[in-house]
mmCIF file of C-alpha atoms in Angstrom:
data_model
loop_
_atom_site.group_PDB
_atom_site.id
_atom_site.type_symbol
_atom_site.label_atom_id
_atom_site.label_comp_id
_atom_site.label_asym_id
_atom_site.label_seq_id
_atom_site.Cartn_x
_atom_site.Cartn_y
_atom_site.Cartn_z
ATOM 1 C CA UNK F 619 -22.969 -16.672 0.085
ATOM 2 C CA UNK F 620 -25.335 -16.071 3.012
ATOM 3 C CA UNK F 621 -29.033 -15.293 2.507
ATOM 4 C CA UNK F 622 -28.542 -11.692 3.664
ATOM 5 C CA UNK F 623 -25.667 -11.137 1.246
ATOM 6 C CA UNK F 624 -27.555 -12.678 -1.677
ATOM 7 C CA UNK F 625 -30.427 -10.200 -1.133
ATOM 8 C CA UNK F 626 -28.016 -7.254 -1.315
ATOM 9 C CA UNK F 627 -25.984 -8.442 -4.267
ATOM 10 C CA UNK F 628 -25.970 -6.541 -7.529
ATOM 11 C CA UNK F 629 -27.311 -8.319 -10.585
ATOM 12 C CA UNK F 630 -26.592 -7.799 -14.286
ATOM 13 C CA UNK F 631 -29.067 -7.342 -17.137
ATOM 14 C CA UNK F 632 -28.671 -11.001 -18.083
ATOM 15 C CA UNK F 633 -29.206 -12.221 -14.514
ATOM 16 C CA UNK F 634 -32.294 -10.072 -13.990
ATOM 17 C CA UNK F 635 -33.813 -11.069 -17.331
ATOM 18 C CA UNK F 636 -33.360 -14.722 -16.390
ATOM 19 C CA UNK F 637 -34.659 -14.111 -12.849
ATOM 20 C CA UNK F 638 -37.821 -12.406 -14.161
ATOM 21 C CA UNK F 639 -38.130 -14.813 -17.117
ATOM 22 C CA UNK F 640 -38.255 -11.970 -19.646
ATOM 23 C CA UNK F 641 -36.191 -11.038 -22.684
ATOM 24 C CA UNK F 642 -33.290 -8.651 -22.128
ATOM 25 C CA UNK F 643 -34.878 -6.131 -24.521
ATOM 26 C CA UNK F 644 -38.043 -6.130 -22.395
ATOM 27 C CA UNK F 645 -35.895 -5.349 -19.376
ATOM 28 C CA UNK F 646 -34.247 -2.430 -21.200
ATOM 29 C CA UNK F 647 -37.730 -1.112 -22.028
ATOM 30 C CA UNK F 648 -38.705 -1.290 -18.345
ATOM 31 C CA UNK F 649 -35.535 0.612 -17.443
ATOM 32 C CA UNK F 650 -36.223 3.372 -19.956
ATOM 33 C CA UNK F 651 -39.832 3.661 -18.753
ATOM 34 C CA UNK F 652 -38.388 4.153 -15.238
ATOM 35 C CA UNK F 653 -40.537 1.250 -14.150
ATOM 36 C CA UNK F 654 -37.896 -0.902 -12.504
ATOM 37 C CA UNK F 655 -35.276 0.032 -9.887
ATOM 38 C CA UNK F 656 -31.905 0.147 -11.631
ATOM 39 C CA UNK F 657 -28.710 2.158 -11.655
ATOM 40 C CA UNK F 658 -25.777 2.511 -13.994
ATOM 41 C CA UNK F 659 -22.353 1.615 -12.651
ATOM 42 C CA UNK F 660 -19.387 1.949 -14.960
ATOM 43 C CA UNK F 661 -21.684 2.269 -17.957
ATOM 44 C CA UNK F 662 -23.566 -0.952 -17.191
ATOM 45 C CA UNK F 663 -26.985 -1.411 -15.618
ATOM 46 C CA UNK F 664 -27.085 -3.034 -12.184
ATOM 47 C CA UNK F 665 -29.971 -4.113 -9.983
ATOM 48 C CA UNK F 666 -30.172 -4.836 -6.274
ATOM 49 C CA UNK F 667 -32.013 -8.123 -5.763
ATOM 50 C CA UNK F 668 -33.895 -6.975 -2.664
ATOM 51 C CA UNK F 669 -35.190 -3.914 -4.540
ATOM 52 C CA UNK F 670 -36.247 -6.072 -7.495
ATOM 53 C CA UNK F 671 -38.174 -8.381 -5.190
ATOM 54 C CA UNK F 672 -39.930 -5.416 -3.569
ATOM 55 C CA UNK F 673 -40.751 -3.891 -6.978
ATOM 56 C CA UNK F 674 -42.092 -7.210 -8.247
ATOM 57 C CA UNK F 675 -44.272 -7.656 -5.166
ATOM 58 C CA UNK F 676 -45.660 -4.125 -5.510
ATOM 59 C CA UNK F 677 -46.388 -4.608 -9.214
ATOM 60 C CA UNK F 678 -48.182 -7.889 -8.579
ATOM 61 C CA UNK F 679 -50.281 -6.323 -5.803
ATOM 62 C CA UNK F 680 -51.221 -3.340 -7.987
ATOM 63 C CA UNK F 681 -52.293 -5.551 -10.857
ATOM 64 C CA UNK F 682 -54.279 -7.867 -8.585
ATOM 65 C CA UNK F 683 -56.122 -4.879 -7.117
ATOM 66 C CA UNK F 684 -56.906 -3.670 -10.614
ATOM 67 C CA UNK F 685 -55.487 -0.211 -9.987
ATOM 68 C CA UNK F 686 -53.248 -0.249 -13.020
ATOM 69 C CA UNK F 687 -54.320 -2.978 -15.398
ATOM 70 C CA UNK F 688 -51.878 -3.877 -18.092
ATOM 71 C CA UNK F 689 -52.754 -1.862 -21.196
ATOM 72 C CA UNK F 690 -54.302 -3.968 -23.905
ATOM 73 C CA UNK F 691 -53.697 -2.903 -27.449
ATOM 74 C CA UNK F 692 -56.655 -3.468 -29.684
ATOM 75 C CA UNK F 693 -55.766 -5.129 -32.947
ATOM 76 C CA UNK F 694 -56.738 -3.060 -35.975
ATOM 77 C CA UNK F 695 -60.014 -4.209 -37.444
ATOM 78 C CA UNK F 696 -59.887 -5.725 -40.871
ATOM 79 C CA UNK F 697 -62.550 -4.847 -43.406
ATOM 80 C CA UNK F 698 -64.971 -7.683 -44.022
#
């Protein structure tokens, strides 16, 4: 497959989870938060690799600039 074709290919949930090195359930959460570019085809989620790469680059840039820091959940304090 040529480089151009590989950028336009559609990827499955499993492929994207492996590509991003995240659990499949984390990927589903990103989909439902409308955070990641995805579409349903025939009842299954599909992702265009070039759009994933662009999304990933944008997310990394935003976090590096500190515009949208990852939310940190504070652990509940235990009584002493």
